[in-house]
Structure formats: structure tokens, C-alpha cells
Amino acid sequence: MADPRTRRLRLWSSAVITGAVLLAVLLVPPIVQLDEQAVDLSLKLLPPSWEHPFGTDDVGRDLLLRCVYGLRISLLVGLAAALVATVIGTAVGAAAASLGGWTDRVVMRLVDAFASVPHLLLGIFIVAMFRPGVWPVVVSVALTHWLSTARIVRSEVLSLRSRPFVDAAISGGASRWRVTVAHLLPAVLPQAGLAAVLMVPHAMWHESALSFLGLGLPSHQASLGNLVQSARSSLLAGDWWPTLFPGLLLIVPTLAIAGLAGAWRDRLNPRRRSELML
């Protein structure tokens, strides 16, 4: 187990990287005001330099600007998909645990049935029914990633149902709906929020995989998956930068977000953290 100093260093490193990423995707496009689709074949496949820190791609477009726009799209997809999946999973998990009985059994068997299908395969099936675009990818990722949140929320609600404050509310005449909305849901929101944050990196990787396979965003639109996919021929020719920098901008921010989520998890579960430190 890492000592507290190492954990603090990881937390601050993750926070700094995440903050830098957010500032880049928010500020670089309006400040630079350049067309990331502008083609200049005279600048084709230039290596990294002061003028082009990430180099240029196979049609002369600046890779730094393309990567920032691609990261912007990937973050949008990750955040939107995580939000939608968390809302669905929280509603399903809370309803199943609150109603109990045969309803709980049927809902959880349906969750198990969905979970038995590989996420990527189900995501490909869903996104193939729409035209390529941002929102079909968001729908695809959200509909394949709510299952874990539903299980987490259900287990939390089941443990909360035996607490004294719930018994007191029921004894006071509160309906099952009121108990769920006023007492159980607020108590599980921190766990649901943590699940949403942990889902963002997973959703970003899922979007990149779909785009890499040519089933996500349109090929002309900058996303990290599209950038890696379009750089394959350049990599075979020995030009490494069109593949390296989009890959790094996919790996590093997702690790930073996961680091922040890990710190949040330790704060929500101090008992677990103390047991691991023994």
C-alpha cells in the first residue's frame, strides 16, 4: 500500500493533468481560431518542431490542434455517456431494490442478461443502426455501461433499507415512493457520482474503439480514435508522431481522471482504506 505522501502526489498530479486538459479543450480552439480541417500538402508529415509541436499529418494539418479537438470530442462523449448511463443505472437499481420481491429478481436477471453480451459487440450493434455522429456514440456507450451502476445502487439501497431512519420514516406513514426519493436516493448519490466519474475514462476508450473501427464518428471529424485510425499508414512508413500523440492524449487524461476517482473512492470508504493500510 502506498504511503500518504505518495497518494497525495498522485492526487495532485491527477488534478493538475485533468485541469490542464480541461483548460486546453476549453481555451485553445477559441484562442487559436484556426481551422483544424485546413489542408496544406506542402506541410505533409512534418516531424515535431517549434512551429508544429506535434508535427503534421498526411495532408499537412497541424496535429496539436487536431489532437485538442479530438480530445474535446472524446471528453464530450465520455461525460455525456457517463451522465446518461448513471441516470439509467441509478433509476433501475433504486427501483429494483425499493420494490423488492419478484420485480427485483426480474430486473436483476435482465441486467445479468445484458451483462453477458460483450460491451463492444453490443455497442457496435447499437451504433450501426444510426448515421455516424456524436450522439449515436453517446447512446451506444450509455446503453452498454449502466449495468455496473445499477448493481452498485441496488446493493446500497438494500443495505440502507434496514437502517433505523428508514424504519422511522415508514412508521411515520411515508409511502414507499417518498422513502425512496427523500431518503434512499440522496444517500446513494455519492456512490452513483463516483461510478459516473469512473465511467468517463471507460466511455472515452469505448468511443475511441468504435471510431477506430470506423463505426463511431465520421472519418473527417477529429476524435482520438479517428486520429489513431488514420495514422496507421503513416506508422507503417516510419512516421511515428501521428500515432504517438493522439495515443498519449487518450491514455494520460484517462489515467488522471481514474486517479481522481480513486482518491474520491478512498474518501467515501475510509474503513476500506484503513484496512488496506494495516
mmCIF file with all atom_site columns, N, CA and C in Angstrom, residues 127-185:
data_model
loop_
_atom_site.group_PDB
_atom_site.id
_atom_site.type_symbol
_atom_site.label_atom_id
_atom_site.label_alt_id
_atom_site.label_comp_id
_atom_site.label_asym_id
_atom_site.label_entity_id
_atom_site.label_seq_id
_atom_site.pdbx_PDB_ins_code
_atom_site.Cartn_x
_atom_site.Cartn_y
_atom_site.Cartn_z
_atom_site.occupancy
_atom_site.B_iso_or_equiv
_atom_site.pdbx_formal_charge
_atom_site.auth_seq_id
_atom_site.auth_comp_id
_atom_site.auth_asym_id
_atom_site.auth_atom_id
_atom_site.pdbx_PDB_model_num
ATOM 1   N N  . VAL A 1 127 ? -24.758 1.241  -32.493 1.00 0.00 ? 127 VAL A N  1
ATOM 2   C CA . VAL A 1 127 ? -24.314 2.388  -33.277 1.00 0.00 ? 127 VAL A CA 1
ATOM 3   C C  . VAL A 1 127 ? -24.495 2.140  -34.772 1.00 0.00 ? 127 VAL A C  1
ATOM 4   N N  . ALA A 1 128 ? -24.559 0.868  -35.184 1.00 0.00 ? 128 ALA A N  1
ATOM 5   C CA . ALA A 1 128 ? -24.739 0.563  -36.600 1.00 0.00 ? 128 ALA A CA 1
ATOM 6   C C  . ALA A 1 128 ? -26.137 0.921  -37.093 1.00 0.00 ? 128 ALA A C  1
ATOM 7   N N  . MET A 1 129 ? -27.074 1.140  -36.185 1.00 0.00 ? 129 MET A N  1
ATOM 8   C CA . MET A 1 129 ? -28.440 1.494  -36.580 1.00 0.00 ? 129 MET A CA 1
ATOM 9   C C  . MET A 1 129 ? -28.602 2.974  -36.868 1.00 0.00 ? 129 MET A C  1
ATOM 10  N N  . PHE A 1 130 ? -27.570 3.785  -36.634 1.00 0.00 ? 130 PHE A N  1
ATOM 11  C CA . PHE A 1 130 ? -27.654 5.226  -36.834 1.00 0.00 ? 130 PHE A CA 1
ATOM 12  C C  . PHE A 1 130 ? -26.578 5.673  -37.816 1.00 0.00 ? 130 PHE A C  1
ATOM 13  N N  . ARG A 1 131 ? -26.733 6.897  -38.276 1.00 0.00 ? 131 ARG A N  1
ATOM 14  C CA . ARG A 1 131 ? -25.663 7.518  -39.062 1.00 0.00 ? 131 ARG A CA 1
ATOM 15  C C  . ARG A 1 131 ? -24.496 7.850  -38.139 1.00 0.00 ? 131 ARG A C  1
ATOM 16  N N  . PRO A 1 132 ? -23.259 7.830  -38.657 1.00 0.00 ? 132 PRO A N  1
ATOM 17  C CA . PRO A 1 132 ? -22.119 8.197  -37.810 1.00 0.00 ? 132 PRO A CA 1
ATOM 18  C C  . PRO A 1 132 ? -22.273 9.599  -37.249 1.00 0.00 ? 132 PRO A C  1
ATOM 19  N N  . GLY A 1 133 ? -21.975 9.763  -35.967 1.00 0.00 ? 133 GLY A N  1
ATOM 20  C CA . GLY A 1 133 ? -22.108 11.059 -35.316 1.00 0.00 ? 133 GLY A CA 1
ATOM 21  C C  . GLY A 1 133 ? -21.843 10.944 -33.829 1.00 0.00 ? 133 GLY A C  1
ATOM 22  N N  . VAL A 1 134 ? -21.843 12.088 -33.155 1.00 0.00 ? 134 VAL A N  1
ATOM 23  C CA . VAL A 1 134 ? -21.524 12.113 -31.727 1.00 0.00 ? 134 VAL A CA 1
ATOM 24  C C  . VAL A 1 134 ? -22.613 11.435 -30.916 1.00 0.00 ? 134 VAL A C  1
ATOM 25  N N  . TRP A 1 135 ? -23.865 11.808 -31.136 1.00 0.00 ? 135 TRP A N  1
ATOM 26  C CA . TRP A 1 135 ? -24.937 11.325 -30.273 1.00 0.00 ? 135 TRP A CA 1
ATOM 27  C C  . TRP A 1 135 ? -25.241 9.848  -30.441 1.00 0.00 ? 135 TRP A C  1
ATOM 28  N N  . PRO A 1 136 ? -25.158 9.254  -31.628 1.00 0.00 ? 136 PRO A N  1
ATOM 29  C CA . PRO A 1 136 ? -25.269 7.791  -31.684 1.00 0.00 ? 136 PRO A CA 1
ATOM 30  C C  . PRO A 1 136 ? -24.201 7.080  -30.849 1.00 0.00 ? 136 PRO A C  1
ATOM 31  N N  . VAL A 1 137 ? -22.981 7.619  -30.825 1.00 0.00 ? 137 VAL A N  1
ATOM 32  C CA . VAL A 1 137 ? -21.936 7.022  -29.998 1.00 0.00 ? 137 VAL A CA 1
ATOM 33  C C  . VAL A 1 137 ? -22.268 7.186  -28.519 1.00 0.00 ? 137 VAL A C  1
ATOM 34  N N  . VAL A 1 138 ? -22.778 8.364  -28.133 1.00 0.00 ? 138 VAL A N  1
ATOM 35  C CA . VAL A 1 138 ? -23.174 8.585  -26.736 1.00 0.00 ? 138 VAL A CA 1
ATOM 36  C C  . VAL A 1 138 ? -24.249 7.586  -26.327 1.00 0.00 ? 138 VAL A C  1
ATOM 37  N N  . VAL A 1 139 ? -25.262 7.410  -27.181 1.00 0.00 ? 139 VAL A N  1
ATOM 38  C CA . VAL A 1 139 ? -26.342 6.456  -26.887 1.00 0.00 ? 139 VAL A CA 1
ATOM 39  C C  . VAL A 1 139 ? -25.791 5.046  -26.785 1.00 0.00 ? 139 VAL A C  1
ATOM 40  N N  . SER A 1 140 ? -24.907 4.673  -27.702 1.00 0.00 ? 140 SER A N  1
ATOM 41  C CA . SER A 1 140 ? -24.336 3.331  -27.694 1.00 0.00 ? 140 SER A CA 1
ATOM 42  C C  . SER A 1 140 ? -23.549 3.070  -26.414 1.00 0.00 ? 140 SER A C  1
ATOM 43  N N  . VAL A 1 141 ? -22.689 4.009  -26.040 1.00 0.00 ? 141 VAL A N  1
ATOM 44  C CA . VAL A 1 141 ? -21.867 3.822  -24.837 1.00 0.00 ? 141 VAL A CA 1
ATOM 45  C C  . VAL A 1 141 ? -22.741 3.830  -23.579 1.00 0.00 ? 141 VAL A C  1
ATOM 46  N N  . ALA A 1 142 ? -23.709 4.733  -23.525 1.00 0.00 ? 142 ALA A N  1
ATOM 47  C CA . ALA A 1 142 ? -24.564 4.827  -22.336 1.00 0.00 ? 142 ALA A CA 1
ATOM 48  C C  . ALA A 1 142 ? -25.386 3.558  -22.136 1.00 0.00 ? 142 ALA A C  1
ATOM 49  N N  . LEU A 1 143 ? -25.944 3.017  -23.220 1.00 0.00 ? 143 LEU A N  1
ATOM 50  C CA . LEU A 1 143 ? -26.799 1.836  -23.108 1.00 0.00 ? 143 LEU A CA 1
ATOM 51  C C  . LEU A 1 143 ? -26.026 0.559  -22.816 1.00 0.00 ? 143 LEU A C  1
ATOM 52  N N  . THR A 1 144 ? -24.707 0.599  -22.910 1.00 0.00 ? 144 THR A N  1
ATOM 53  C CA . THR A 1 144 ? -23.900 -0.587 -22.598 1.00 0.00 ? 144 THR A CA 1
ATOM 54  C C  . THR A 1 144 ? -23.114 -0.439 -21.300 1.00 0.00 ? 144 THR A C  1
ATOM 55  N N  . HIS A 1 145 ? -23.263 0.697  -20.592 1.00 0.00 ? 145 HIS A N  1
ATOM 56  C CA . HIS A 1 145 ? -22.433 0.919  -19.408 1.00 0.00 ? 145 HIS A CA 1
ATOM 57  C C  . HIS A 1 145 ? -23.224 1.274  -18.144 1.00 0.00 ? 145 HIS A C  1
ATOM 58  N N  . TRP A 1 146 ? -24.547 1.104  -18.151 1.00 0.00 ? 146 TRP A N  1
ATOM 59  C CA . TRP A 1 146 ? -25.329 1.427  -16.968 1.00 0.00 ? 146 TRP A CA 1
ATOM 60  C C  . TRP A 1 146 ? -25.452 0.253  -16.006 1.00 0.00 ? 146 TRP A C  1
ATOM 61  N N  . LEU A 1 147 ? -25.023 -0.923 -16.421 1.00 0.00 ? 147 LEU A N  1
ATOM 62  C CA . LEU A 1 147 ? -25.263 -2.136 -15.644 1.00 0.00 ? 147 LEU A CA 1
ATOM 63  C C  . LEU A 1 147 ? -24.528 -2.121 -14.307 1.00 0.00 ? 147 LEU A C  1
ATOM 64  N N  . SER A 1 148 ? -23.257 -1.724 -14.317 1.00 0.00 ? 148 SER A N  1
ATOM 65  C CA . SER A 1 148 ? -22.499 -1.714 -13.062 1.00 0.00 ? 148 SER A CA 1
ATOM 66  C C  . SER A 1 148 ? -23.075 -0.706 -12.081 1.00 0.00 ? 148 SER A C  1
ATOM 67  N N  . THR A 1 149 ? -23.523 0.446  -12.586 1.00 0.00 ? 149 THR A N  1
ATOM 68  C CA . THR A 1 149 ? -24.134 1.441  -11.698 1.00 0.00 ? 149 THR A CA 1
ATOM 69  C C  . THR A 1 149 ? -25.417 0.897  -11.084 1.00 0.00 ? 149 THR A C  1
ATOM 70  N N  . ALA A 1 150 ? -26.221 0.187  -11.862 1.00 0.00 ? 150 ALA A N  1
ATOM 71  C CA . ALA A 1 150 ? -27.461 -0.391 -11.334 1.00 0.00 ? 150 ALA A CA 1
ATOM 72  C C  . ALA A 1 150 ? -27.162 -1.376 -10.210 1.00 0.00 ? 150 ALA A C  1
ATOM 73  N N  . ARG A 1 151 ? -26.134 -2.169 -10.377 1.00 0.00 ? 151 ARG A N  1
ATOM 74  C CA . ARG A 1 151 ? -25.785 -3.140 -9.328  1.00 0.00 ? 151 ARG A CA 1
ATOM 75  C C  . ARG A 1 151 ? -25.293 -2.443 -8.067  1.00 0.00 ? 151 ARG A C  1
ATOM 76  N N  . ILE A 1 152 ? -24.463 -1.405 -8.251  1.00 0.00 ? 152 ILE A N  1
ATOM 77  C CA . ILE A 1 152 ? -23.947 -0.682 -7.091  1.00 0.00 ? 152 ILE A CA 1
ATOM 78  C C  . ILE A 1 152 ? -25.075 -0.008 -6.325  1.00 0.00 ? 152 ILE A C  1
ATOM 79  N N  . VAL A 1 153 ? -25.946 0.692  -7.039  1.00 0.00 ? 153 VAL A N  1
ATOM 80  C CA . VAL A 1 153 ? -27.055 1.398  -6.394  1.00 0.00 ? 153 VAL A CA 1
ATOM 81  C C  . VAL A 1 153 ? -27.996 0.406  -5.719  1.00 0.00 ? 153 VAL A C  1
ATOM 82  N N  . ARG A 1 154 ? -28.277 -0.696 -6.364  1.00 0.00 ? 154 ARG A N  1
ATOM 83  C CA . ARG A 1 154 ? -29.164 -1.697 -5.758  1.00 0.00 ? 154 ARG A CA 1
ATOM 84  C C  . ARG A 1 154 ? -28.595 -2.214 -4.440  1.00 0.00 ? 154 ARG A C  1
ATOM 85  N N  . SER A 1 155 ? -27.300 -2.561 -4.439  1.00 0.00 ? 155 SER A N  1
ATOM 86  C CA . SER A 1 155 ? -26.710 -3.076 -3.202  1.00 0.00 ? 155 SER A CA 1
ATOM 87  C C  . SER A 1 155 ? -26.710 -2.021 -2.098  1.00 0.00 ? 155 SER A C  1
ATOM 88  N N  . GLU A 1 156 ? -26.479 -0.753 -2.452  1.00 0.00 ? 156 GLU A N  1
ATOM 89  C CA . GLU A 1 156 ? -26.500 0.307  -1.450  1.00 0.00 ? 156 GLU A CA 1
ATOM 90  C C  . GLU A 1 156 ? -27.906 0.516  -0.894  1.00 0.00 ? 156 GLU A C  1
ATOM 91  N N  . VAL A 1 157 ? -28.901 0.498  -1.777  1.00 0.00 ? 157 VAL A N  1
ATOM 92  C CA . VAL A 1 157 ? -30.281 0.689  -1.320  1.00 0.00 ? 157 VAL A CA 1
ATOM 93  C C  . VAL A 1 157 ? -30.720 -0.472 -0.431  1.00 0.00 ? 157 VAL A C  1
ATOM 94  N N  . LEU A 1 158 ? -30.343 -1.690 -0.792  1.00 0.00 ? 158 LEU A N  1
ATOM 95  C CA . LEU A 1 158 ? -30.696 -2.842 0.041   1.00 0.00 ? 158 LEU A CA 1
ATOM 96  C C  . LEU A 1 158 ? -30.086 -2.736 1.432   1.00 0.00 ? 158 LEU A C  1
ATOM 97  N N  . SER A 1 159 ? -28.854 -2.233 1.517   1.00 0.00 ? 159 SER A N  1
ATOM 98  C CA . SER A 1 159 ? -28.241 -2.069 2.843   1.00 0.00 ? 159 SER A CA 1
ATOM 99  C C  . SER A 1 159 ? -28.877 -0.923 3.622   1.00 0.00 ? 159 SER A C  1
ATOM 100 N N  . LEU A 1 160 ? -29.357 0.105  2.923   1.00 0.00 ? 160 LEU A N  1
ATOM 101 C CA . LEU A 1 160 ? -29.968 1.249  3.602   1.00 0.00 ? 160 LEU A CA 1
ATOM 102 C C  . LEU A 1 160 ? -31.385 0.949  4.085   1.00 0.00 ? 160 LEU A C  1
ATOM 103 N N  . ARG A 1 161 ? -32.053 -0.009 3.448   1.00 0.00 ? 161 ARG A N  1
ATOM 104 C CA . ARG A 1 161 ? -33.443 -0.309 3.823   1.00 0.00 ? 161 ARG A CA 1
ATOM 105 C C  . ARG A 1 161 ? -33.576 -0.798 5.256   1.00 0.00 ? 161 ARG A C  1
ATOM 106 N N  . SER A 1 162 ? -32.495 -1.342 5.822   1.00 0.00 ? 162 SER A N  1
ATOM 107 C CA . SER A 1 162 ? -32.560 -1.847 7.191   1.00 0.00 ? 162 SER A CA 1
ATOM 108 C C  . SER A 1 162 ? -32.094 -0.823 8.227   1.00 0.00 ? 162 SER A C  1
ATOM 109 N N  . ARG A 1 163 ? -31.792 0.395  7.781   1.00 0.00 ? 163 ARG A N  1
ATOM 110 C CA . ARG A 1 163 ? -31.329 1.426  8.717   1.00 0.00 ? 163 ARG A CA 1
ATOM 111 C C  . ARG A 1 163 ? -32.493 1.978  9.535   1.00 0.00 ? 163 ARG A C  1
ATOM 112 N N  . PRO A 1 164 ? -32.205 2.459  10.759  1.00 0.00 ? 164 PRO A N  1
ATOM 113 C CA . PRO A 1 164 ? -33.284 2.968  11.625  1.00 0.00 ? 164 PRO A CA 1
ATOM 114 C C  . PRO A 1 164 ? -34.054 4.147  11.029  1.00 0.00 ? 164 PRO A C  1
ATOM 115 N N  . PHE A 1 165 ? -33.376 5.034  10.289  1.00 0.00 ? 165 PHE A N  1
ATOM 116 C CA . PHE A 1 165 ? -34.093 6.202  9.774   1.00 0.00 ? 165 PHE A CA 1
ATOM 117 C C  . PHE A 1 165 ? -35.132 5.810  8.729   1.00 0.00 ? 165 PHE A C  1
ATOM 118 N N  . VAL A 1 166 ? -34.890 4.704  8.005   1.00 0.00 ? 166 VAL A N  1
ATOM 119 C CA . VAL A 1 166 ? -35.881 4.221  7.051   1.00 0.00 ? 166 VAL A CA 1
ATOM 120 C C  . VAL A 1 166 ? -37.071 3.616  7.794   1.00 0.00 ? 166 VAL A C  1
ATOM 121 N N  . ASP A 1 167 ? -36.798 2.830  8.832   1.00 0.00 ? 167 ASP A N  1
ATOM 122 C CA . ASP A 1 167 ? -37.892 2.273  9.644   1.00 0.00 ? 167 ASP A CA 1
ATOM 123 C C  . ASP A 1 167 ? -38.724 3.377  10.275  1.00 0.00 ? 167 ASP A C  1
ATOM 124 N N  . ALA A 1 168 ? -38.048 4.455  10.719  1.00 0.00 ? 168 ALA A N  1
ATOM 125 C CA . ALA A 1 168 ? -38.778 5.566  11.335  1.00 0.00 ? 168 ALA A CA 1
ATOM 126 C C  . ALA A 1 168 ? -39.671 6.266  10.313  1.00 0.00 ? 168 ALA A C  1
ATOM 127 N N  . ALA A 1 169 ? -39.164 6.427  9.072   1.00 0.00 ? 169 ALA A N  1
ATOM 128 C CA . ALA A 1 169 ? -39.979 7.071  8.036   1.00 0.00 ? 169 ALA A CA 1
ATOM 129 C C  . ALA A 1 169 ? -41.196 6.225  7.685   1.00 0.00 ? 169 ALA A C  1
ATOM 130 N N  . ILE A 1 170 ? -41.005 4.908  7.594   1.00 0.00 ? 170 ILE A N  1
ATOM 131 C CA . ILE A 1 170 ? -42.140 4.029  7.281   1.00 0.00 ? 170 ILE A CA 1
ATOM 132 C C  . ILE A 1 170 ? -43.143 4.027  8.427   1.00 0.00 ? 170 ILE A C  1
ATOM 133 N N  . SER A 1 171 ? -42.647 4.008  9.678   1.00 0.00 ? 171 SER A N  1
ATOM 134 C CA . SER A 1 171 ? -43.544 4.041  10.839  1.00 0.00 ? 171 SER A CA 1
ATOM 135 C C  . SER A 1 171 ? -44.329 5.348  10.894  1.00 0.00 ? 171 SER A C  1
ATOM 136 N N  . GLY A 1 172 ? -43.740 6.416  10.356  1.00 0.00 ? 172 GLY A N  1
ATOM 137 C CA . GLY A 1 172 ? -44.416 7.704  10.341  1.00 0.00 ? 172 GLY A CA 1
ATOM 138 C C  . GLY A 1 172 ? -45.436 7.843  9.230   1.00 0.00 ? 172 GLY A C  1
ATOM 139 N N  . GLY A 1 173 ? -45.602 6.811  8.423   1.00 0.00 ? 173 GLY A N  1
ATOM 140 C CA . GLY A 1 173 ? -46.623 6.824  7.386   1.00 0.00 ? 173 GLY A CA 1
ATOM 141 C C  . GLY A 1 173 ? -46.121 7.197  6.011   1.00 0.00 ? 173 GLY A C  1
ATOM 142 N N  . ALA A 1 174 ? -44.802 7.301  5.816   1.00 0.00 ? 174 ALA A N  1
ATOM 143 C CA . ALA A 1 174 ? -44.270 7.652  4.499   1.00 0.00 ? 174 ALA A CA 1
ATOM 144 C C  . ALA A 1 174 ? -44.478 6.499  3.518   1.00 0.00 ? 174 ALA A C  1
ATOM 145 N N  . SER A 1 175 ? -44.840 6.838  2.296   1.00 0.00 ? 175 SER A N  1
ATOM 146 C CA . SER A 1 175 ? -45.032 5.816  1.272   1.00 0.00 ? 175 SER A CA 1
ATOM 147 C C  . SER A 1 175 ? -43.687 5.299  0.787   1.00 0.00 ? 175 SER A C  1
ATOM 148 N N  . ARG A 1 176 ? -43.743 4.180  0.062   1.00 0.00 ? 176 ARG A N  1
ATOM 149 C CA . ARG A 1 176 ? -42.507 3.601  -0.470  1.00 0.00 ? 176 ARG A CA 1
ATOM 150 C C  . ARG A 1 176 ? -41.828 4.569  -1.446  1.00 0.00 ? 176 ARG A C  1
ATOM 151 N N  . TRP A 1 177 ? -42.624 5.263  -2.253  1.00 0.00 ? 177 TRP A N  1
ATOM 152 C CA . TRP A 1 177 ? -42.079 6.245  -3.193  1.00 0.00 ? 177 TRP A CA 1
ATOM 153 C C  . TRP A 1 177 ? -41.375 7.379  -2.458  1.00 0.00 ? 177 TRP A C  1
ATOM 154 N N  . ARG A 1 178 ? -41.992 7.888  -1.407  1.00 0.00 ? 178 ARG A N  1
ATOM 155 C CA . ARG A 1 178 ? -41.402 9.000  -0.657  1.00 0.00 ? 178 ARG A CA 1
ATOM 156 C C  . ARG A 1 178 ? -40.123 8.563  0.056   1.00 0.00 ? 178 ARG A C  1
ATOM 157 N N  . VAL A 1 179 ? -40.135 7.360  0.613   1.00 0.00 ? 179 VAL A N  1
ATOM 158 C CA . VAL A 1 179 ? -38.925 6.855  1.270   1.00 0.00 ? 179 VAL A CA 1
ATOM 159 C C  . VAL A 1 179 ? -37.779 6.751  0.260   1.00 0.00 ? 179 VAL A C  1
ATOM 160 N N  . THR A 1 180 ? -38.103 6.254  -0.931  1.00 0.00 ? 180 THR A N  1
ATOM 161 C CA . THR A 1 180 ? -37.056 6.091  -1.948  1.00 0.00 ? 180 THR A CA 1
ATOM 162 C C  . THR A 1 180 ? -36.490 7.439  -2.388  1.00 0.00 ? 180 THR A C  1
ATOM 163 N N  . VAL A 1 181 ? -37.386 8.390  -2.697  1.00 0.00 ? 181 VAL A N  1
ATOM 164 C CA . VAL A 1 181 ? -36.955 9.677  -3.237  1.00 0.00 ? 181 VAL A CA 1
ATOM 165 C C  . VAL A 1 181 ? -36.329 10.563 -2.162  1.00 0.00 ? 181 VAL A C  1
ATOM 166 N N  . ALA A 1 182 ? -36.908 10.599 -0.986  1.00 0.00 ? 182 ALA A N  1
ATOM 167 C CA . ALA A 1 182 ? -36.457 11.536 0.048   1.00 0.00 ? 182 ALA A CA 1
ATOM 168 C C  . ALA A 1 182 ? -35.322 10.991 0.903   1.00 0.00 ? 182 ALA A C  1
ATOM 169 N N  . HIS A 1 183 ? -35.177 9.661  1.004   1.00 0.00 ? 183 HIS A N  1
ATOM 170 C CA . HIS A 1 183 ? -34.192 9.113  1.932   1.00 0.00 ? 183 HIS A CA 1
ATOM 171 C C  . HIS A 1 183 ? -33.146 8.221  1.260   1.00 0.00 ? 183 HIS A C  1
ATOM 172 N N  . LEU A 1 184 ? -33.588 7.326  0.388   1.00 0.00 ? 184 LEU A N  1
ATOM 173 C CA . LEU A 1 184 ? -32.653 6.360  -0.177  1.00 0.00 ? 184 LEU A CA 1
ATOM 174 C C  . LEU A 1 184 ? -31.807 6.951  -1.305  1.00 0.00 ? 184 LEU A C  1
ATOM 175 N N  . LEU A 1 185 ? -32.454 7.646  -2.248  1.00 0.00 ? 185 LEU A N  1
ATOM 176 C CA . LEU A 1 185 ? -31.689 8.198  -3.373  1.00 0.00 ? 185 LEU A CA 1
ATOM 177 C C  . LEU A 1 185 ? -30.624 9.205  -2.932  1.00 0.00 ? 185 LEU A C  1
#
